[in-house]
Every structure is written in C-alpha cells, then in structure tokens.
Coordinates of C-alpha atoms in Angstrom, one line a residue:
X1 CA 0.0 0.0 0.0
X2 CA 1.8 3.1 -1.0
X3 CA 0.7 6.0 1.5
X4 CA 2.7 8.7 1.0
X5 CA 0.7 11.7 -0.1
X6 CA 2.6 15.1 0.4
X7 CA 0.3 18.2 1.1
X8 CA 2.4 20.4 -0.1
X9 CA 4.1 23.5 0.6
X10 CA 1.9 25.5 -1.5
X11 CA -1.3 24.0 -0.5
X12 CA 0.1 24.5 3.3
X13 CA 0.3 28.3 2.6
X14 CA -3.4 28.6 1.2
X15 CA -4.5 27.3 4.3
X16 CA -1.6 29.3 6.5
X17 CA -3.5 32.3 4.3
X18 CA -6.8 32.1 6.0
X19 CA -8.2 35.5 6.7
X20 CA -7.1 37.8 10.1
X21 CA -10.7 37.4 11.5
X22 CA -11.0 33.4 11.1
X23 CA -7.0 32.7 12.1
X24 CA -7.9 34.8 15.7
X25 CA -10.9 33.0 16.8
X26 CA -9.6 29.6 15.9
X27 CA -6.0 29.7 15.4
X28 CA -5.9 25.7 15.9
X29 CA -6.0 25.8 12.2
X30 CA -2.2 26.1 11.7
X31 CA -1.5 23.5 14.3
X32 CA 0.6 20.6 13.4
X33 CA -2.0 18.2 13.5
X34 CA -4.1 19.9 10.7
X35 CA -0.9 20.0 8.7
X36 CA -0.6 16.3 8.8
X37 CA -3.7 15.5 7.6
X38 CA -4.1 12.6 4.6
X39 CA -0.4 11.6 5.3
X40 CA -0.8 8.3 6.8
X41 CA -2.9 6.1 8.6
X42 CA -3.7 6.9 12.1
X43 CA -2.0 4.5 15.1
X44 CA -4.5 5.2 17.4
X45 CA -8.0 4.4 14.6
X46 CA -8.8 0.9 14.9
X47 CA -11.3 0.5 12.1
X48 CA -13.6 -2.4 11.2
X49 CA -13.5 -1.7 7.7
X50 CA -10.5 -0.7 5.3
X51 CA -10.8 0.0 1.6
X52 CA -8.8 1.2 -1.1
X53 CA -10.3 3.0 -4.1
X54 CA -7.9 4.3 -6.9
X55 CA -8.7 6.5 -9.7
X56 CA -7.7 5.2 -12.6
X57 CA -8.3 6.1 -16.4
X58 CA -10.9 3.4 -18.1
X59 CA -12.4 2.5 -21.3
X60 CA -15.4 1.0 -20.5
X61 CA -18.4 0.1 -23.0
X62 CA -21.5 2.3 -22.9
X63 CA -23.1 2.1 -26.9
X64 CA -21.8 -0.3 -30.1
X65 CA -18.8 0.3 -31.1
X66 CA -15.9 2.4 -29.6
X67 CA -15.5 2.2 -26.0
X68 CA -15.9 5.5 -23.6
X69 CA -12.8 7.1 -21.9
X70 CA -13.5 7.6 -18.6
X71 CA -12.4 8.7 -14.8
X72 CA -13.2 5.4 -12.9
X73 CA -12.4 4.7 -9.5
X74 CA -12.0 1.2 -8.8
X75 CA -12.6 -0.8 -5.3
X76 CA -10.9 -3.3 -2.9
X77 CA -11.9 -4.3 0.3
X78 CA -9.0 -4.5 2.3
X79 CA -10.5 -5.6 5.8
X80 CA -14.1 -6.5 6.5
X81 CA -16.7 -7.7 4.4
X82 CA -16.3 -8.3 0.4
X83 CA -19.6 -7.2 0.4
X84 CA -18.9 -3.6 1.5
X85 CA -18.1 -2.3 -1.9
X86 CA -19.6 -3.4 -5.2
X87 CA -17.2 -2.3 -8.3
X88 CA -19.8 -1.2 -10.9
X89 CA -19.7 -2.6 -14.5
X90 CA -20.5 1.5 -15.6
X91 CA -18.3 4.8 -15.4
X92 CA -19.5 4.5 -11.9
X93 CA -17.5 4.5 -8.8
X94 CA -17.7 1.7 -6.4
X95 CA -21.2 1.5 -4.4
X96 CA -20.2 1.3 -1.0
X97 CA -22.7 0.2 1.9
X98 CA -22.0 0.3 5.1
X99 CA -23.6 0.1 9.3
X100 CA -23.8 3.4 11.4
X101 CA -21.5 3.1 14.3
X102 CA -19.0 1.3 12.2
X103 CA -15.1 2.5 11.7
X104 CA -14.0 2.9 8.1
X105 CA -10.3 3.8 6.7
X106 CA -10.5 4.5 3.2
X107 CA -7.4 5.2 0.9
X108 CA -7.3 7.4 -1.9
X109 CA -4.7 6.5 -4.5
X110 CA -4.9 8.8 -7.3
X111 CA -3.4 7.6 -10.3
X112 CA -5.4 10.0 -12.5
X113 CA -3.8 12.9 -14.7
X114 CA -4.7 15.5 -12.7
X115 CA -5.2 16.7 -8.8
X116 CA -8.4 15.1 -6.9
X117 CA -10.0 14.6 -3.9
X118 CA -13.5 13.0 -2.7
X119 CA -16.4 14.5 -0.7
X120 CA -18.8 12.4 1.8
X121 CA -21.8 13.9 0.3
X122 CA -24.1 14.0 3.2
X123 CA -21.8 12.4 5.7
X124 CA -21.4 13.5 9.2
X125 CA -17.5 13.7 9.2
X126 CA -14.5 15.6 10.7
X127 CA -13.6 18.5 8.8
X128 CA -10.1 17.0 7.3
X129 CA -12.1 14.2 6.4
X130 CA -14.9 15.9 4.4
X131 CA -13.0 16.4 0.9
X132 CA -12.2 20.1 0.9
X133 CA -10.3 20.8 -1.9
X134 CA -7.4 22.1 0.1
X135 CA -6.4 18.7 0.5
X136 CA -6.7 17.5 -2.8
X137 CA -3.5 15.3 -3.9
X138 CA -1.8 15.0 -7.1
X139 CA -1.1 12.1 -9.4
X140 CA 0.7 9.4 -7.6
X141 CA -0.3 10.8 -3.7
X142 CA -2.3 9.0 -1.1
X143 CA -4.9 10.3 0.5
X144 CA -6.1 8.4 4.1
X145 CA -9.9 8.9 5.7
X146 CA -10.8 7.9 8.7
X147 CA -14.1 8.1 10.5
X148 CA -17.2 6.6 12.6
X149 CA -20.4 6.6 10.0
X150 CA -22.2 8.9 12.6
X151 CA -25.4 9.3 10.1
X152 CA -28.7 7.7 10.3
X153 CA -29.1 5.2 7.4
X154 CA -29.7 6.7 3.8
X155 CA -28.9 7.0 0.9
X156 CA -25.7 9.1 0.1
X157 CA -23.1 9.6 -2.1
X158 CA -19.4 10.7 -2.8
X159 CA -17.6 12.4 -5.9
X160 CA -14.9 14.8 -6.9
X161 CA -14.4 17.7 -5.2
X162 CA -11.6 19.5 -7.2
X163 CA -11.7 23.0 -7.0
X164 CA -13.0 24.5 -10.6
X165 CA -12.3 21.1 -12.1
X166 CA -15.5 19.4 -9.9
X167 CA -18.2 19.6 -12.5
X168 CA -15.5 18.7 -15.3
X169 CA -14.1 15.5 -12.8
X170 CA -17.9 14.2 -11.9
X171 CA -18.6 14.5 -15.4
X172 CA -15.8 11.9 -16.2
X173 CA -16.7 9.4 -13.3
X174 CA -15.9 10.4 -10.6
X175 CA -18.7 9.8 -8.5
X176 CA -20.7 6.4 -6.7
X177 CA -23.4 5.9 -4.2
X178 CA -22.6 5.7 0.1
X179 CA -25.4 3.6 1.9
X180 CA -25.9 3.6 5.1
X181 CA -27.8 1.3 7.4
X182 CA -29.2 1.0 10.7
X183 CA -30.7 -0.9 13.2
X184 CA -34.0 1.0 13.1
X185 CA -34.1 0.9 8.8
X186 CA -33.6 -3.2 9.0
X187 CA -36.0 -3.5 11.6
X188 CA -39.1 -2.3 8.9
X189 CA -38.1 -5.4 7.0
X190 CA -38.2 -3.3 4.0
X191 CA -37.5 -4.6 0.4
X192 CA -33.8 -5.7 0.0
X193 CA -31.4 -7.3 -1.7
X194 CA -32.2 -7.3 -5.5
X195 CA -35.2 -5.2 -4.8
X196 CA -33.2 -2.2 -3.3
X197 CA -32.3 -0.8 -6.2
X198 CA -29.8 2.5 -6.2
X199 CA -30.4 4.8 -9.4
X200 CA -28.5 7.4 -10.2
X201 CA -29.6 10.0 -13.1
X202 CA -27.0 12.1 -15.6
X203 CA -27.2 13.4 -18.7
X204 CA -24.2 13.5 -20.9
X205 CA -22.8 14.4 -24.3
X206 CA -21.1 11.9 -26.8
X207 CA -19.5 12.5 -30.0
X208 CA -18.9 9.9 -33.0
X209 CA -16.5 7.9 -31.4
X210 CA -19.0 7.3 -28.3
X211 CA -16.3 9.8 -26.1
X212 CA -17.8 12.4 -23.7
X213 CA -17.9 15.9 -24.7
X214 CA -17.6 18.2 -22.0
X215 CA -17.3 21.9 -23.7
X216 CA -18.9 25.2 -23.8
X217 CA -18.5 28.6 -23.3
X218 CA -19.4 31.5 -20.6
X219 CA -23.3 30.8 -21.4
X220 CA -22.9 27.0 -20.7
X221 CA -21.2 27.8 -17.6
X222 CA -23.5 30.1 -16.6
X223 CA -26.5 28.3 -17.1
X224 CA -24.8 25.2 -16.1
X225 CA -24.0 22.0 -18.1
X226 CA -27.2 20.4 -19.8
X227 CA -26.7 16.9 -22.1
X228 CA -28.8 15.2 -24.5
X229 CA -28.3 11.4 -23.5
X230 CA -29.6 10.5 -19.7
X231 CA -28.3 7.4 -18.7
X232 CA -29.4 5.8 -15.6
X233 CA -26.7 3.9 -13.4
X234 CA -24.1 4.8 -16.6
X235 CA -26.1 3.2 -18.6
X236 CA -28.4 4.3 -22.0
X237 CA -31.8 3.2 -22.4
X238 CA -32.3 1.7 -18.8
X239 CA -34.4 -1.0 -18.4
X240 CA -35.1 -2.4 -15.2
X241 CA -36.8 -5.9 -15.0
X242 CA -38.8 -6.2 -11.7
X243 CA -41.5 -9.3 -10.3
X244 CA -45.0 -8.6 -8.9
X245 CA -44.1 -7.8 -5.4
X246 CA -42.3 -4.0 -3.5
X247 CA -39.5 -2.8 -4.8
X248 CA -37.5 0.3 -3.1
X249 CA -35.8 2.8 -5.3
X250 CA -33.1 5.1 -4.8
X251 CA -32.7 7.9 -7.1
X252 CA -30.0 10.5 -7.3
X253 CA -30.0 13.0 -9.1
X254 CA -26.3 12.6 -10.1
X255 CA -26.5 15.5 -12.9
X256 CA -24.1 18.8 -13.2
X257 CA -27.1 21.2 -13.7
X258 CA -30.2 19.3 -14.9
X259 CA -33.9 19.5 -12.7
X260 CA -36.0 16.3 -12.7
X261 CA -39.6 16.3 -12.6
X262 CA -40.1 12.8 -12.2
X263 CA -43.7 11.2 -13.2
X264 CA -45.0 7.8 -13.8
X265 CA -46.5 7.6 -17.5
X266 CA -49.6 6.0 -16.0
X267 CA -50.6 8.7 -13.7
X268 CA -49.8 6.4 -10.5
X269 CA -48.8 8.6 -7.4
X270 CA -45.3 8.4 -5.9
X271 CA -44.6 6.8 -2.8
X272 CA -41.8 8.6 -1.2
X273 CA -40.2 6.8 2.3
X274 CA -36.8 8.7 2.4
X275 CA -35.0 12.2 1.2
X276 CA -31.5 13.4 1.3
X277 CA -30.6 12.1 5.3
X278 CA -32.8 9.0 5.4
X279 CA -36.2 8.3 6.3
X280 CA -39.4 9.9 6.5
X281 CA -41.6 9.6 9.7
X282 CA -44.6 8.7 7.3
X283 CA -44.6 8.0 3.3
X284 CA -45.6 11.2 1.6
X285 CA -47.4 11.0 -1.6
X286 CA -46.7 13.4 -4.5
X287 CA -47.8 13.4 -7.8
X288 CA -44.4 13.6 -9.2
X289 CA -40.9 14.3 -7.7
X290 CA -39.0 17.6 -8.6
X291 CA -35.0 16.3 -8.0
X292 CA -31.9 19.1 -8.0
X293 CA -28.7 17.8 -8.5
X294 CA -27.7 15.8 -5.9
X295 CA -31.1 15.8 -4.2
X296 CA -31.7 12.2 -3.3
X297 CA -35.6 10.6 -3.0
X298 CA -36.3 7.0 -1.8
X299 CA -39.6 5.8 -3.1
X300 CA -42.2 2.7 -2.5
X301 CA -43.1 1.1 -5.6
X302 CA -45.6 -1.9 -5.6
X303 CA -45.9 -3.8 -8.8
X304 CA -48.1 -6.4 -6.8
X305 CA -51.1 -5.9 -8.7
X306 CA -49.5 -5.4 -12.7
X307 CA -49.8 -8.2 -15.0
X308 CA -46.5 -10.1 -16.8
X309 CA -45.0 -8.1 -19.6
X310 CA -46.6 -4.5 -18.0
X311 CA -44.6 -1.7 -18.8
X312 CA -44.1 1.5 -17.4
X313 CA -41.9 4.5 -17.6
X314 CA -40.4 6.8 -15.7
X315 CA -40.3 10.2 -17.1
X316 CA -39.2 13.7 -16.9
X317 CA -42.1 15.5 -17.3
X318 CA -42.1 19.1 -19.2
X319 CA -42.2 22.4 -17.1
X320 CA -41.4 26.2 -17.8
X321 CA -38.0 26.8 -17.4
X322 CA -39.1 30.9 -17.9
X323 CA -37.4 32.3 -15.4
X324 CA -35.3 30.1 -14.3
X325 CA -32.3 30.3 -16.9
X326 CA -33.7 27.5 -18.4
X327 CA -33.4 26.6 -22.3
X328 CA -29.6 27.2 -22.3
X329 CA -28.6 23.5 -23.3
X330 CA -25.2 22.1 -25.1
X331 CA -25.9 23.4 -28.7
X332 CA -24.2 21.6 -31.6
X333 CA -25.3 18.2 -30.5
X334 CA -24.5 14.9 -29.0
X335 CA -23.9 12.1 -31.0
X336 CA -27.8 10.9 -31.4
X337 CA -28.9 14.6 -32.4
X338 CA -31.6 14.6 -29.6
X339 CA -32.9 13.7 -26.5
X340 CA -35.6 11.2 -25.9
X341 CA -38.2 13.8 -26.6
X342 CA -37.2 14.0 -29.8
X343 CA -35.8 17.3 -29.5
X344 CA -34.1 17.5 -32.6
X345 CA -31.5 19.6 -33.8
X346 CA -29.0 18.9 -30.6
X347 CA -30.3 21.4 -28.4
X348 CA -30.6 20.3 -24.8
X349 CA -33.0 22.3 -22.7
X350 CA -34.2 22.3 -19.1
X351 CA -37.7 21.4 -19.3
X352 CA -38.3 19.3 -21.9
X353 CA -40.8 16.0 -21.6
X354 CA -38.3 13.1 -21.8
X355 CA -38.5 9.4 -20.6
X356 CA -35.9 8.6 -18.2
X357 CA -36.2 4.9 -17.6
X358 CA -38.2 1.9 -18.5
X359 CA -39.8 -0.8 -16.0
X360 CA -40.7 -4.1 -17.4
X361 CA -43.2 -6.3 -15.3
X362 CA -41.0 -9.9 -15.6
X363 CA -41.4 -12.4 -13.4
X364 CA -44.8 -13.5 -11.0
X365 CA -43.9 -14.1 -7.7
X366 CA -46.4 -14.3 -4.5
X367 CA -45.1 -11.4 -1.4
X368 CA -47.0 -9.8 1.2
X369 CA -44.9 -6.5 1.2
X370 CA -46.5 -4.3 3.8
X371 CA -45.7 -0.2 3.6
X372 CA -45.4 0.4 7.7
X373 CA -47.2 3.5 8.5
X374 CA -44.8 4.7 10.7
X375 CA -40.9 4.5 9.5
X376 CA -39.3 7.0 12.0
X377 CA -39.0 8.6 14.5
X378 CA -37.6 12.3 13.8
X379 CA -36.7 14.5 16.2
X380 CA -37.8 18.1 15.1
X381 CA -35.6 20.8 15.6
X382 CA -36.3 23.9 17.5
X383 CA -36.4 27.5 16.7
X384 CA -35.8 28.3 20.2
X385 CA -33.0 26.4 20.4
X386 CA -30.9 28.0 18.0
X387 CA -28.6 30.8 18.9
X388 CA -29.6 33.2 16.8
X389 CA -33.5 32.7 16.6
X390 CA -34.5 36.2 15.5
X391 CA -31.3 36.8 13.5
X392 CA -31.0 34.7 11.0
X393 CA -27.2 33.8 8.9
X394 CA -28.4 35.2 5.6
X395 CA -26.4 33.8 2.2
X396 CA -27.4 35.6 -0.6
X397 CA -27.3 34.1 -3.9
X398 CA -26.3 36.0 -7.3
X399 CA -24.8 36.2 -10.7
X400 CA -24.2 38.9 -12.0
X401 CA -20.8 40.1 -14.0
X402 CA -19.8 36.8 -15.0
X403 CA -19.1 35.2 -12.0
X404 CA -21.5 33.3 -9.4
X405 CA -21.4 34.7 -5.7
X406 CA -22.5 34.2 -2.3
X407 CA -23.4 37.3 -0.4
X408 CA -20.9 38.8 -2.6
X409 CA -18.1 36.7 -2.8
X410 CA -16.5 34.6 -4.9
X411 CA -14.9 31.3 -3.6
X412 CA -11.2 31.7 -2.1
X413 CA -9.5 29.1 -0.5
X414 CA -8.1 31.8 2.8
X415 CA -11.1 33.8 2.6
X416 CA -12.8 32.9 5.7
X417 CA -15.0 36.0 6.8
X418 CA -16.5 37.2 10.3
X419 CA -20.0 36.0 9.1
X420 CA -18.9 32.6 8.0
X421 CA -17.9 31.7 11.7
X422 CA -19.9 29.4 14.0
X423 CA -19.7 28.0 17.3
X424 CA -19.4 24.4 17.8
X425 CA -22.1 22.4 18.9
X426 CA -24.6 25.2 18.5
X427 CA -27.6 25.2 16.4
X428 CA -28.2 27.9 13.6
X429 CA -31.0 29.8 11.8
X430 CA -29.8 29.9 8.1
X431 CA -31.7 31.3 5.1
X432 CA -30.6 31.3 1.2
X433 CA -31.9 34.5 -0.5
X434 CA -32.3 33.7 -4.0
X435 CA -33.6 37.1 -5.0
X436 CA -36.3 37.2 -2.3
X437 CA -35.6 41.0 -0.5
X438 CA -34.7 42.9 -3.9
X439 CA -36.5 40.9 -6.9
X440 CA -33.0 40.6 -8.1
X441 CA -32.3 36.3 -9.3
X442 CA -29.2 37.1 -10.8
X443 CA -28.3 37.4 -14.5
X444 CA -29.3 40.2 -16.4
X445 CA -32.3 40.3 -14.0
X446 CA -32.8 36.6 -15.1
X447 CA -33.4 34.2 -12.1
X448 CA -31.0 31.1 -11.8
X449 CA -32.5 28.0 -9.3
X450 CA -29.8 26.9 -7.4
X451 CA -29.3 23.7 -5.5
X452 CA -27.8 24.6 -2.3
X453 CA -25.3 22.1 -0.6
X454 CA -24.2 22.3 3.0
X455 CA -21.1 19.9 4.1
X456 CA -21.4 18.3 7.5
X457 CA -24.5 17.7 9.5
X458 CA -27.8 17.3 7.6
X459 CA -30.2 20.0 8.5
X460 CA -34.2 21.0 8.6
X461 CA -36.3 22.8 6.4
X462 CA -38.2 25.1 8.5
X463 CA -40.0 27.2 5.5
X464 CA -40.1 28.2 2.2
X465 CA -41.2 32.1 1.0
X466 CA -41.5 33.0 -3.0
X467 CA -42.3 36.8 -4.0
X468 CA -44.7 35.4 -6.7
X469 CA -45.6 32.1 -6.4
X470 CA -48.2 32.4 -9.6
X471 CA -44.5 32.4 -11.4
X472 CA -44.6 29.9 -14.4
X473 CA -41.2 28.3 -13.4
X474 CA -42.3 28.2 -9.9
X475 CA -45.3 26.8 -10.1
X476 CA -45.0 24.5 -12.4
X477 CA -42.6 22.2 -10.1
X478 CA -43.5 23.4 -6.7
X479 CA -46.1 20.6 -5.8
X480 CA -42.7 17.8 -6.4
X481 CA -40.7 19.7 -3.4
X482 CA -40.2 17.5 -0.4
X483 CA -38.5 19.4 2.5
X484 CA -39.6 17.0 5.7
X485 CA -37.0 15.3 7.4
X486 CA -33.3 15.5 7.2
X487 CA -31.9 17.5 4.1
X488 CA -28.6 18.3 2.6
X489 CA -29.2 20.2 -0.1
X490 CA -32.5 22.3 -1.1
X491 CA -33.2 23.7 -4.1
X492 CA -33.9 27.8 -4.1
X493 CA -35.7 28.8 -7.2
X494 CA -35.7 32.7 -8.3
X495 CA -37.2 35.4 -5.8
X496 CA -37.4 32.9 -2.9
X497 CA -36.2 32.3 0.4
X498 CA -35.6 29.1 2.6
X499 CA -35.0 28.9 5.9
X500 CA -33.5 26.2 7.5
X501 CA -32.0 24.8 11.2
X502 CA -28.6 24.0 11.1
X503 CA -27.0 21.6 13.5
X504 CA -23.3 22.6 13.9
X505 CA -21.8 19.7 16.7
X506 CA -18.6 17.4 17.4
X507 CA -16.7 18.9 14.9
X508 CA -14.2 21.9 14.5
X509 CA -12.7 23.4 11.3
X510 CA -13.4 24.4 7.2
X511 CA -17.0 22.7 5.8
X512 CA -18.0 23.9 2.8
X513 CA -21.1 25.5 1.4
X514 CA -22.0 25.8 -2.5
X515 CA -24.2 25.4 -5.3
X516 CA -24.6 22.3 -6.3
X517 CA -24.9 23.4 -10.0
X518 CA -21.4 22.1 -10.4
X519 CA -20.6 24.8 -13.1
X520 CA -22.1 27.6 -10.4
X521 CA -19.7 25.7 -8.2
X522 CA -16.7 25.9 -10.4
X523 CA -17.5 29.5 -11.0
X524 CA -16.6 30.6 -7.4
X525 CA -20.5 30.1 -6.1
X526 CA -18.8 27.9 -3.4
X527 CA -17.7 29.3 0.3
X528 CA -16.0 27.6 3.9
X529 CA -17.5 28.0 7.1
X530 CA -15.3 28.1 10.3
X531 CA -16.5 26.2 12.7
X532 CA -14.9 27.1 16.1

C-alpha cells in the first residue's frame, strides 16, 4: 500500500492564508495536527472496515462500437466484508454500503492525470475528512480517511471535489453511491437485496467515437451543463426488470445542472419513504418528484397488482423553465442529435418531456410487502434552540458580472470571513436569498435556481417564501418539493427564500457550502465555514 501523499508547501500556505478574522478565533487551524492530515494512517484508529479506491483512467463500453474514456475509480476491500463495496460494471465509482456506528479507513490513491480529492456527500464527518479541496492530492499521492459513520441510514453519495475542475471531474466518473444502514431501517423489513435498487440520473454528451464531450462557453457555464443522452446507473436506455411484489428505489439526481420532474407515465402517485438524510416519519405521496442535483428521494413502488409483460416509464415531465435560466442546453449536438423527446436539432433544454427509464413487469412471484405506516422517529428541531433565533445567517445568492457569488463573494481558498464563523455544537438559523428581499435572481435580471449544498450535519427545512408564487417556473414544479426530514441540499428557485435549522456539533474546522450546479460551483458560487 503506497501511503505517502505530500500536502504540499503551496497548499500548506493557502491554508496558512486564511483570513485575520478566522485565524484569531480559531487559530488551531495552523497547528501541526491539521498539517498532517491525509499523510498516513492513524495508530490510534482501529477501524472495522478498510478499503482502497484508486482512480484510474478506463475504457469502458457504454453504446456499439468504440468504447468511452472515462475517470473510474476502482474498489478493494482491504479488511471487513467483500460485500462492503460493489465495483460497478459503468463509469460509476464503487457503491459502498455500510452500518452506522461502524469504523472505516478508506485510501485514496490517485493515479489520474490531474489533482483530486473525494467529498462524503451527506456524511457526518470531521472537517479534514470531508474532501475540501485544500487537500486534494496530485497524481501518484495517497490520500487516508478515517471516521465513525455517525449518520442515520440513507442513501448518500461521494464524488470529486476538485476545486474549478469538480463539475468537469464528476462529469468523467468520478462519482458512486454511500449507503448507510441502521438498526431502526432493517428492523421495517423493507425490500432488500435485489429489490433495493440504487439509481443514479446524468445526462451526458457523446460525439462519434461514443467519447464524452464536455465543452462550452461562458453561457454553458453560466447556465450550467445540460446533455442530450440520460443514462441511468451509466447506462443508456435503462431498463429495469422487476417481479409482482415491492420494490425500493433510490434515485439520485447525479446531474451537473439538470432538474428532474419525475412522473410515472400512467398517472400512479409516488410513494416517497426517504429524502437526502434517510427516512421519513410517514410515506408522503406526490404526484411527481422535482429532483436538484444531488437531491436524493427513496420511493415505494408496488408492482403487486401489474400483470407479466406490464410496462411503465419513468419520465421527466415538461415544465417552464421561464425564469429560471432555463433553455440554455449544449448546442451543436450529442452524437444521437436529440434527447428522448425527440428534441431534434441537438439542443438540450431544461424542461423538456423526456422518458428517463423503462420498467418491465418480468417475473410473477407471490409477497406480502406491507408499507409500515410509521418508518421514523424524527426529532424536530427547535427555533428556540438556536442561537440566533430572531437573526437569522443570511447567504445571498447571485450572478451577476460573469461570475456566481455568495453574499458577494466569490470562492477563495483563505477567505474565511466574520459572518462565516460558528460556534461548535450550537444550532443555527440559516436562510438562502435567491432574489427574495430585492426581486434581483441574478443574470441580467434573469433568475438562476440553485441547488444549495451544505457539508457536515444534515439540517431541517423550517419554511419556504416566493415573492410570486403564480410564477410559471415556480409553479409549475413546486407541488414535487419534499423538505420533511433531514436534508442536505434544497433547491432555491428565483425570488425565494428558505429557511433552514442547522445543527453545527462534534466537529471543529473548514466545511463547505455551495451550489450544487457544479458549473455555479466551479464559478466561485462555493464558500468555507469556520466552525470554532
């Protein structure tokens, strides 16, 4: 096991560059521990589970004909269970499942052409654990995690985090689902096995040769990357073949830029049991899912009653994008001159009516699945609790002169300001301002939704406030939001608000906040917190 990544110097002074305010409340920050972080495994972590995952460039098979050069990370279970990881056949990176409460080393070996590093999207981890791109190591380096899976179980993920190179690096590959179990989820005895099925949703580009395409200019960054091929779990045309009985579905939205609005072609309600931090107290039912990127939905579906060789599909149904910087796709087209809509011409645009996967009715079986009523028990969280009840941390989000801000600011890696420092184990009143005070959404007057991601503990929805909610863009996804239970990012269209409770305990140091538009993200609409 080679383990012998070298932060170096240069990265060292980034960090040693944090800003006067941030580097006299915690000036822990340039201690040598923090230096040493990544550079080899800990003597004093006894973990019950080691794995090594190296990035590696792969040619792997995705249409007839030429293989697809990709950013693959590949998986090996060095103590514990074999059945921890699962090395996908895809682009995709390892699935990795694991127990809350267990211990997990996991080493990074890069052997890609260029610096990366990996987030815990959703994870409860220590700062130096979390993926900031400060620590991200260089072809040939070893990175080293260790951590307790503190979460609840859900459905999570992990991908690049590679500062200005993260939408361009999850694009490639570099990205896989995290699940998480616990003693409460496996006592409901719901579906499992081959009827828990993880789905992750992209769109891409190809060209001729079946190669991704991954191009465009200031427009495409601003409106964010959209493609003309969705592929589900890496692959085209995704079928799934099920049997008469429950099935539980994970979906990710694994996209750069692109909103689902998710709807059965029959009309049949969705069933969702989990969002971004785990499970619901109670199934909600929706009539169709609206899914950010890297929004993630759990949903019941009970093909019980649907004859042998019943099909249905799962589609993306149409909605105005007015408003919303929508319509801005890829022009000059990917390889099969259209989406599934039949879009025509190449042009990949927000809202377009598309089918996103098909479910064929296989096999009869005879099963009793029962949805429980109850699936939770969560603890709400408190306005009075927080420290700042009547002063809420407000982040406003804009675009405006090329560039894609924060209250402001663009992303800097020793930029740390007064207002982006919190107390440890404190709990926070937060609210994203997309537009909301001054009618302003951000480019050119034209609103931009934007996913907003926070690193560290998930957090609460407490509400959501829209200066028009009669807005076509608005209204024509609102009734797919889901903000019960734990979240970890929440979409903010144009001229609204959210508020949210933000748990900020255990852990000291840099967690990141951002839009999860990963070309928003690249842009500089990414910022750290200090927590203290």
């Amino acid at each position: 096991m080679k383990n012998n990544v070298n932060i170096q110097r240069r990265k060292l002074l980034k960090l040693a560059g944090i800003s006067a305010a941030a580097l006299a409340t915690f000036p822990s920050l340039l201690n040598a521990k923090t230096m040493r972080v990544g550079r080899h495994a800990s003597p004093d972590f006894n973990p019950d589970i080691e794995i090594k995952l190296t990035g590696k460039v792969k040619y792997v098979p995705i249409f007839n004909g030429p293989q697809t050069r990709v950013w693959k990370v590949i998986g090996e279970v060095l103590k514990g269970p074999a059945k921890t990881i699962t090395n996908e056949k895809s682009y995709l990176a390892p699935t990795i499942r694991l127990h809350k409460g267990q211990k997990v080393r996991i080493y990074l070996n890069n052997e890609l052409p260029s610096a990366t590093i990996l987030h815990w999207h959703g994870l409860h981890v220590p700062s130096e654990m979390d993926g900031n791109p400060m620590y991200a190591i260089d072809h040939g380096e070893t990175f080293v995690y260790e951590f307790e899976i503190l979460n609840r179980a859900g459905t999570y993920w992990y991908h690049a985090h590679t500062h200005s190179l993260t939408a361009k690096h999850v694009y490639s590959g570099l990205a896989g689902f995290f699940l998480v179990s616990d003693n409460e989820e496996q006592s409901l005895k719901l579906p499992s096995g081959e009827f828990d099925v993880p789905l992750v949703i992209q769109d891409r580009n190809f060209d001729q040769q079946n190669q991704l395409k991954y191009a465009g200019g200031m427009m495409m960054k601003m409106h964010g990357f959209l493609g003309d091929q969705i592929l589900v779990n890496g692959t085209p045309d995704f079928e799934l073949p099920v049997a008469t009985r429950a099935y539980r579905m994970r979906l990710l939205n694994g996209s750069n830029s692109r909103i689902y609005k998710l709807a059965w072609d029959d009309g049949t309600p969705i069933k969702v049991i989990a969002t971004d931090g785990g499970l619901l107290e109670h199934v909600e039912t929706l009539p169709y899912l609206t899914l950010a990127p890297a929004e993630r939905r759990e949903i019941w579906v009970d093909f019980s009653h649907k004859k042998v060789g019943t099909e249905l599909t799962l589609r993306s149904l149409e909605f105005s994008s007015s408003g919303m910087g929508g319509g801005m796709g890829m022009m000059g087209g990917g390889r099969r001159g259209g989406m599934m809509g039949g879009m025509g011409g190449g042009g990949a645009h927000a809202g377009e009516d598309f089918s996103v996967l098909k479910v064929r009715v296989s096999k009869k079986v005879s099963s009793h699945d029962v949805l429980p009523k109850r699936l939770s028990k969560i603890t709400p969280l408190r306005l009075a609790d927080a420290e700042n009840p009547h002063s809420p941390r407000r982040i406003t989000l804009s675009m405006r002169h090329m560039s894609a801000l924060l209250n402001g600011r663009s992303y800097k890696m020793n930029d740390i300001r007064a207002d982006e420092i919190f107390h440890v184990n404190t709990l926070q009143l937060m609210e994203f301002d997309n537009g909301f005070h001054h009618g302003m959404g951000g480019m050119g007057g034209m609103g931009m939704p934007h996913p907003m991601h926070l690193h560290g503990e998930q957090f609460q929805v407490v509400k959501r406030e829209v200066r028009n909610k009669s807005g076509k863009g608005y209204a024509s996804i609102s009734a797919g939001f889901l903000d019960k239970g734990w979240k970890d990012t929440v979409l903010v269209m144009p001229g609204e608000k959210v508020t949210i409770l933000k748990p900020f305990n255990d852990f000291t140091g840099p967690f990141m906040y951002h839009c999860h538009n990963l070309e928003h993200e690249d842009m500089g609409m990414m910022r750290d917190l200090l927590v203290k």
